[in-house]
Amino acid sequence: MRILVIGGGGREHALVWKLARCQGVDKIFASPGNPGMKLLAECVDLPLQDLEAVADFAQNQNIGLTVVGPEAPLVQGIADVFHARGLKIFGPTAAAAEIEGSKAFSKQLMEKYNIPTAFFKICEDMETAKAYIREKGAPIVVKADGLAAGKGVVVAMTEQEALDAVDDMMGTLKFGGAGARIVLEEFMEGEEASLLAFTDGETIIPMVAAQDHKRVFDNDEGPNTGGMGAYAPAPVMTEALKAKCVELILQPTIAAMTAEGRKYQGCLYAGLMINGEDIKVVEFNARFGDPETQVVLPLLSGDLAEIMLACATGRLHELEVKWSEGAAVCVVMSAGGYPGIYEQHLPISGLAEAETVPGTMVFHAGTKEIAGGIVTAGGRVLGVTAVGESIAQAKEKAYEAAGKINFVGAHYRRDIAWRALRDK
Ligand code: AMP
Ligand code: GLY
């Protein structure tokens, strides 16, 4: 089978890396792809805004399965275009991807179907929003309704911060149309975990739970980023809690989407807040997480292409998906200054040496190939991932590998996985 992967970050490198190990896979294309996957996939520059052109490529190249990494093409309806032509694709339709594309939609869905989540209010105008904030007080969470590249959430610890966030989102439209409508949400205490699941719309198979680190500096300090590292399995998600998640969250959500005429197929990402025995949904994403994918997929013992094809064709119930016993840790190396202003096109050395550490993969997130070698080309540059028998062992290897890589200003946290190791 020939596969097309849409996207070009660390998540897509991990997808390509895993798919390349599958028995039935003859060739992988990636668009735009990245230099790190070049040995595994042919990178092609498709006009991703033009979904018909992407479908033409899939048809002409006899692609058996297209796998979509990022949310934007899903929300735009890439799966609908593919279905209309009878092409197989892993990822939800536009109507189903609204679970990520509109926070108002996902909150209303959870309310209607009794899926545990924080109390909330949807506000269409500034006056209502501000009045509600003054009534409830802080802490309170302000969220832009639409897609805002992961930046549309303000966890306000004071009333003023919340009011300012409303001005930014609804007044100056900092996130464009995404903030024209906002969701105000009760602040939840607890520990976060990401539980991703494969689904064909009926059967749901959870993956190993992961945790990511959003703040740029050690001890979870500094501004939020796209993710500075991740590890799996997350010890906070015990087998009992995971079973509860499937029963109270994942399965009811899939059933709710079908009941709403928005049958959901692909990877469903549940961002969860865990407080003792209590679990609530923070958000849903319509895709794999990044960097979570970089630690989850290395632990999958099954055949990813087979699983994805089963999702796309409604046959997931036929499969048994197995996971390895070990653990994985991903340390993100970012450009100095990220998530603020940073330099690009800095030469990277030590990539090959890093991969000599057994069980290590260096997933590329923001790199570019030029005549002289590989240079940085983004904020998050690399995801240095290692698998081991335990989180502690995987962590040691990931840091050993990261230590062999150099570029000017390279930054990475030294405490990835601290939550998993704190009691040891
Ligand atoms: P989201 O994009 O909805 O995942 O929000 C981004 C981050 O904001 C989450 O990962 C949480 O750390 C935080 N967050 C969102 N909603 C809440 C909430 N209701 N209570 C506490 N923290 C939240
Ligand atoms: N790691 C968070 C996300 O992928 O949304």
XYZ file of C-alpha atoms and ligand atoms in Angstrom:
452
model
C 0.000 0.000 0.000
C 1.072 3.563 -0.754
C 0.510 6.155 1.979
C 0.326 9.943 1.955
C 0.982 11.774 5.227
C -0.152 15.408 5.445
C 2.001 17.673 7.611
C 5.654 18.351 8.316
C 6.353 18.532 12.041
C 7.594 16.181 14.744
C 4.214 14.479 14.948
C 4.286 13.688 11.227
C 7.900 12.505 11.392
C 6.840 10.071 14.129
C 3.863 8.929 12.017
C 6.093 8.361 8.977
C 8.704 6.572 11.095
C 6.089 4.166 12.460
C 4.277 3.659 9.156
C 7.580 2.861 7.452
C 7.871 -0.137 9.786
C 4.557 -1.630 8.698
C 4.466 -4.780 6.616
C 1.990 -3.726 3.970
C 3.494 -0.298 3.309
C 5.463 -0.019 0.043
C 5.931 3.714 -0.226
C 5.215 6.843 1.808
C 4.748 10.372 0.520
C 4.680 13.285 2.940
C 3.523 16.817 2.224
C 5.300 19.033 2.958
C 7.286 16.535 5.066
C 10.645 17.494 6.525
C 14.348 16.657 6.098
C 14.284 14.160 8.957
C 11.888 11.845 7.138
C 13.661 11.918 3.784
C 15.073 8.413 4.071
C 11.596 7.047 4.821
C 9.298 9.147 2.667
C 9.257 11.175 -0.528
C 8.497 14.760 0.406
C 6.157 16.524 -2.007
C 4.979 20.111 -1.945
C 1.231 19.896 -2.456
C -0.927 23.023 -2.255
C -2.571 22.046 1.031
C -5.136 24.846 0.751
C -6.438 23.232 -2.424
C -8.040 20.031 -1.164
C -9.123 18.918 -4.653
C -5.488 19.112 -5.776
C -4.440 16.955 -2.819
C -7.136 14.431 -3.747
C -5.928 14.520 -7.394
C -2.457 13.600 -6.187
C -3.809 10.745 -4.054
C -5.789 9.450 -7.028
C -2.980 9.786 -9.562
C -0.411 8.215 -7.244
C -2.693 5.357 -6.301
C -2.525 6.207 -2.588
C -4.243 3.521 -0.498
C -4.500 5.642 2.655
C -3.999 9.317 3.447
C -3.131 10.205 7.051
C -3.758 13.765 8.215
C -1.515 15.238 10.934
C -2.676 18.814 11.609
C -6.184 20.046 12.403
C -6.483 22.771 9.770
C -7.077 20.525 6.723
C -9.524 18.404 8.736
C -11.558 21.421 9.786
C -11.471 22.576 6.133
C -12.968 19.275 5.048
C -10.164 17.219 3.520
C -11.884 13.994 4.618
C -15.142 15.055 2.940
C -13.338 15.707 -0.348
C -11.609 12.310 -0.154
C -14.801 10.432 0.758
C -16.622 12.021 -2.188
C -14.031 10.428 -4.474
C -13.972 7.092 -2.692
C -10.441 7.690 -1.397
C -9.500 6.298 2.014
C -8.398 8.783 4.634
C -7.577 8.612 8.360
C -9.155 11.634 10.023
C -12.612 13.065 10.708
C -14.921 14.989 8.360
C -15.313 18.748 8.779
C -18.526 18.246 10.739
C -16.790 15.808 13.107
C -13.599 17.895 13.382
C -15.722 20.662 14.903
C -15.098 18.881 18.173
C -11.748 20.681 18.013
C -12.639 23.518 15.628
C -15.308 24.990 17.889
C -14.955 24.935 21.656
C -18.582 26.075 21.933
C -19.677 23.027 19.932
C -17.616 20.606 22.001
C -18.786 22.087 25.314
C -22.430 21.905 24.231
C -21.944 18.336 23.071
C -20.480 17.368 26.454
C -23.289 19.118 28.284
C -25.987 17.454 26.199
C -24.530 13.964 26.609
C -23.372 14.248 30.231
C -19.693 13.949 29.456
C -17.787 15.342 32.472
C -16.246 18.763 31.867
C -15.939 22.152 33.587
C -18.978 24.457 33.910
C -19.032 27.034 31.146
C -20.811 29.887 29.469
C -20.728 30.725 25.778
C -20.610 34.477 25.140
C -21.374 36.191 21.855
C -20.680 39.744 23.087
C -18.293 41.548 25.401
C -20.871 42.868 27.846
C -22.247 39.427 28.666
C -18.738 38.050 29.000
C -17.561 40.777 31.334
C -20.685 40.634 33.459
C -20.238 36.872 33.874
C -16.578 37.304 34.857
C -17.515 39.939 37.446
C -20.210 37.641 38.799
C -18.004 34.523 39.032
C -14.658 36.145 39.865
C -11.217 34.565 39.360
C -9.690 32.139 38.744
C -11.564 31.694 35.489
C -10.605 30.445 32.039
C -11.226 32.450 28.854
C -11.186 30.559 25.539
C -11.545 31.752 21.969
C -14.172 29.581 20.269
C -12.264 28.821 17.074
C -8.806 27.565 16.139
C -6.062 29.837 17.468
C -2.982 27.636 17.025
C -3.128 26.520 20.643
C -2.870 30.092 21.931
C -6.507 30.999 22.382
C -6.760 30.041 26.062
C -6.103 32.336 29.011
C -6.135 30.811 32.480
C -6.835 34.022 34.390
C -5.807 34.089 38.024
C -7.283 37.575 38.536
C -10.503 39.161 37.365
C -8.536 41.854 35.527
C -6.592 39.271 33.519
C -9.876 37.704 32.460
C -11.383 41.058 31.472
C -8.227 41.913 29.492
C -8.427 38.572 27.713
C -11.993 39.357 26.665
C -10.824 42.709 25.283
C -8.023 40.989 23.358
C -10.216 38.253 21.919
C -13.492 40.066 21.278
C -12.378 43.693 21.087
C -9.134 43.759 19.138
C -9.810 40.310 17.643
C -6.298 39.120 18.514
C -7.157 35.685 17.115
C -9.268 36.997 14.252
C -12.681 35.419 13.822
C -11.711 32.618 16.245
C -12.327 35.009 19.137
C -15.581 36.581 17.962
C -17.312 34.115 20.255
C -15.724 32.974 23.506
C -16.232 30.316 26.125
C -15.802 31.164 29.804
C -14.989 28.172 31.908
C -14.679 27.164 35.519
C -11.031 26.730 36.557
C -10.200 23.075 37.181
C -7.544 21.897 39.607
C -5.603 18.730 39.058
C -3.054 17.054 36.856
C -3.409 16.987 33.088
C -2.978 13.975 30.855
C -3.584 13.327 27.188
C -5.428 10.194 26.201
C -5.466 9.564 22.465
C -7.628 6.888 20.919
C -8.073 5.181 17.561
C -11.666 5.041 16.439
C -13.697 4.077 13.392
C -16.790 5.765 14.779
C -17.981 2.719 16.706
C -15.073 0.886 18.257
C -12.637 2.927 20.281
C -9.149 1.776 21.271
C -7.245 4.010 23.695
C -3.497 4.448 23.339
C -1.077 4.740 26.237
C -1.700 7.983 28.146
C 0.885 10.738 27.815
C 1.744 14.021 29.493
C 3.312 16.988 27.816
C 5.098 20.011 29.241
C 3.701 23.270 27.941
C 5.869 25.844 29.748
C 9.180 26.775 28.201
C 11.376 26.572 31.328
C 12.114 24.007 34.040
C 9.712 23.751 36.977
C 6.902 24.623 34.564
C 7.889 28.268 34.472
C 7.759 30.817 31.673
C 5.304 31.215 28.818
C 3.272 28.433 27.242
C 4.625 26.758 24.129
C 3.428 24.147 21.667
C 5.024 21.588 24.010
C 8.599 21.243 25.299
C 8.543 17.501 25.791
C 6.371 14.542 26.641
C 6.449 11.105 28.134
C 4.340 7.972 28.168
C 2.839 6.101 29.840
C 1.736 8.756 32.337
C 1.591 7.067 35.766
C -1.292 9.347 36.814
C -3.480 7.436 34.367
C -3.847 4.128 36.170
C -5.540 1.217 34.406
C -8.642 1.848 36.520
C -8.794 5.514 35.543
C -8.227 4.643 31.914
C -11.144 2.222 31.981
C -13.238 4.982 33.510
C -12.190 7.370 30.736
C -13.263 4.902 28.090
C -16.589 4.280 29.783
C -17.473 7.833 30.809
C -15.731 9.932 28.173
C -14.418 8.284 25.016
C -17.215 5.826 24.262
C -20.044 8.307 25.053
C -18.344 10.985 22.945
C -18.110 8.723 19.918
C -21.734 7.664 20.377
C -22.765 11.316 20.777
C -21.023 12.299 17.561
C -22.822 9.530 15.678
C -26.144 10.557 17.247
C -25.507 14.114 16.052
C -24.917 12.921 12.498
C -21.188 13.646 12.786
C -19.711 10.158 12.917
C -16.108 10.524 14.085
C -13.275 8.519 12.559
C -9.530 8.916 13.133
C -7.609 9.824 16.265
C -9.639 11.389 19.055
C -7.459 13.290 21.497
C -8.915 13.900 24.928
C -7.094 16.455 27.072
C -8.058 15.511 30.616
C -7.849 16.989 34.088
C -7.398 14.359 36.778
C -8.093 15.145 40.398
C -8.008 12.003 42.494
C -10.752 9.769 41.126
C -12.356 12.650 39.307
C -11.741 13.086 35.566
C -12.963 15.925 33.401
C -12.384 16.860 29.784
C -10.297 19.990 29.218
C -10.553 19.802 25.449
C -10.880 17.487 22.509
C -8.607 17.551 19.498
C -9.450 15.950 16.183
C -5.929 14.652 15.558
C -2.787 13.258 17.125
C -1.072 15.485 19.698
C 2.362 16.943 19.249
C 4.704 16.085 20.972
C 2.561 13.287 22.512
C 2.638 11.281 19.271
C 6.416 11.155 19.471
C 6.220 9.139 22.702
C 3.015 7.184 22.094
C 3.788 5.659 18.700
C 7.179 4.195 19.677
C 5.297 2.158 22.301
C 2.800 0.701 19.828
C 3.619 -2.927 19.051
C 0.899 -3.308 16.441
C 0.889 -2.373 12.760
C -0.063 1.315 12.540
C -1.012 1.198 8.850
C -3.329 -1.732 9.464
C -4.944 0.037 12.446
C -5.430 3.267 10.526
C -6.878 1.484 7.528
C -9.264 -0.353 9.849
C -10.372 3.013 11.286
C -10.929 4.414 7.807
C -12.986 1.399 6.732
C -15.004 0.664 9.870
C -13.220 -2.553 10.800
C -11.480 -1.569 14.019
C -13.414 -4.208 15.995
C -11.452 -6.881 14.089
C -8.118 -5.776 15.556
C -6.393 -6.236 18.840
C -3.955 -3.414 19.469
C -0.937 -4.156 21.654
C 1.499 -1.850 23.424
C 5.006 -2.525 24.623
C 5.776 -2.626 28.330
C 8.368 0.120 28.198
C 8.276 3.892 28.362
C 9.234 6.767 26.090
C 10.475 10.293 26.741
C 10.722 13.128 24.222
C 12.846 16.198 24.870
C 12.059 19.079 22.538
C 15.025 21.188 21.477
C 13.875 24.670 20.608
C 15.429 27.785 19.188
C 16.706 30.238 21.806
C 14.016 32.847 22.444
C 11.091 30.586 21.507
C 8.101 31.048 21.998
C 9.064 34.685 21.458
C 11.372 35.942 18.733
C 14.093 33.554 17.624
C 16.698 33.149 14.923
C 16.438 30.630 12.115
C 18.773 28.932 9.631
C 21.345 28.001 12.270
C 23.417 24.925 11.377
C 22.643 21.814 13.443
C 25.398 19.338 14.287
C 25.418 15.969 16.003
C 22.185 14.532 14.559
C 23.762 11.235 13.493
C 25.722 10.904 16.762
C 22.523 11.384 18.766
C 20.896 8.423 17.051
C 23.789 6.156 18.016
C 22.327 6.103 21.542
C 20.328 2.830 21.489
C 16.565 3.253 21.329
C 16.767 6.890 20.278
C 14.976 8.653 17.439
C 15.478 12.296 16.543
C 12.187 13.566 15.136
C 12.474 16.782 13.145
C 9.952 19.518 13.884
C 11.394 22.714 12.428
C 14.396 21.997 10.216
C 15.437 22.658 6.649
C 18.028 21.117 4.395
C 20.424 23.417 2.596
C 23.585 22.675 0.605
C 25.729 22.679 3.741
C 23.494 20.400 5.823
C 20.508 20.693 8.156
C 19.609 24.082 9.664
C 16.935 25.255 12.101
C 13.689 26.481 10.556
C 11.221 26.971 13.375
C 10.687 27.455 17.095
C 10.476 23.828 18.038
C 13.382 22.313 16.123
C 13.746 18.663 17.171
C 12.019 16.063 19.321
C 14.735 13.858 20.769
C 12.908 10.708 21.770
C 14.118 7.578 23.496
C 12.457 4.376 24.589
C 13.565 2.409 27.615
C 12.366 -0.093 30.149
C 11.231 2.706 32.447
C 10.604 6.439 32.257
C 13.857 6.988 34.164
C 15.837 4.952 31.649
C 14.158 6.532 28.625
C 14.799 9.964 30.087
C 18.475 9.248 30.612
C 18.876 8.131 27.006
C 16.924 11.063 25.575
C 19.145 13.513 27.456
C 22.290 11.652 26.460
C 21.214 11.982 22.827
C 20.134 15.614 23.153
C 23.550 16.394 24.646
C 25.196 15.350 21.381
C 23.205 17.842 19.293
C 24.253 21.440 18.905
C 23.028 24.643 17.337
C 23.531 28.215 18.455
C 21.066 29.136 21.193
C 19.616 25.613 21.510
C 17.275 25.373 24.481
C 15.680 22.400 26.156
C 14.180 21.677 29.523
C 16.208 19.441 31.838
C 13.235 18.167 33.819
C 11.019 16.413 31.286
C 8.969 13.679 32.992
C 9.462 15.110 36.485
C 5.879 14.333 37.389
C 6.387 10.664 36.619
C 9.595 10.510 38.640
C 8.791 12.718 41.623
C 7.725 9.907 43.955
C 10.534 7.564 43.050
P -6.998 23.957 25.780
O -6.479 24.577 24.510
O -8.455 24.052 25.957
O -6.399 22.614 26.028
O -6.320 24.807 26.956
C -4.931 24.973 27.049
C -4.460 24.752 28.441
O -5.121 25.642 29.336
C -4.799 23.372 28.980
O -3.864 22.428 28.615
C -4.822 23.633 30.473
O -3.506 23.645 30.991
C -5.380 25.010 30.569
N -6.830 24.968 30.788
C -7.800 24.971 29.877
N -9.026 24.918 30.441
C -8.826 24.891 31.764
C -9.698 24.859 32.906
N -11.024 24.873 32.770
N -9.134 24.833 34.130
C -7.792 24.849 34.282
N -6.926 24.892 33.261
C -7.417 24.920 32.019
N 0.383 18.784 22.818
C -0.846 19.461 22.681
C -1.496 19.329 21.384
O -1.061 18.642 20.490
O -2.552 19.933 21.199
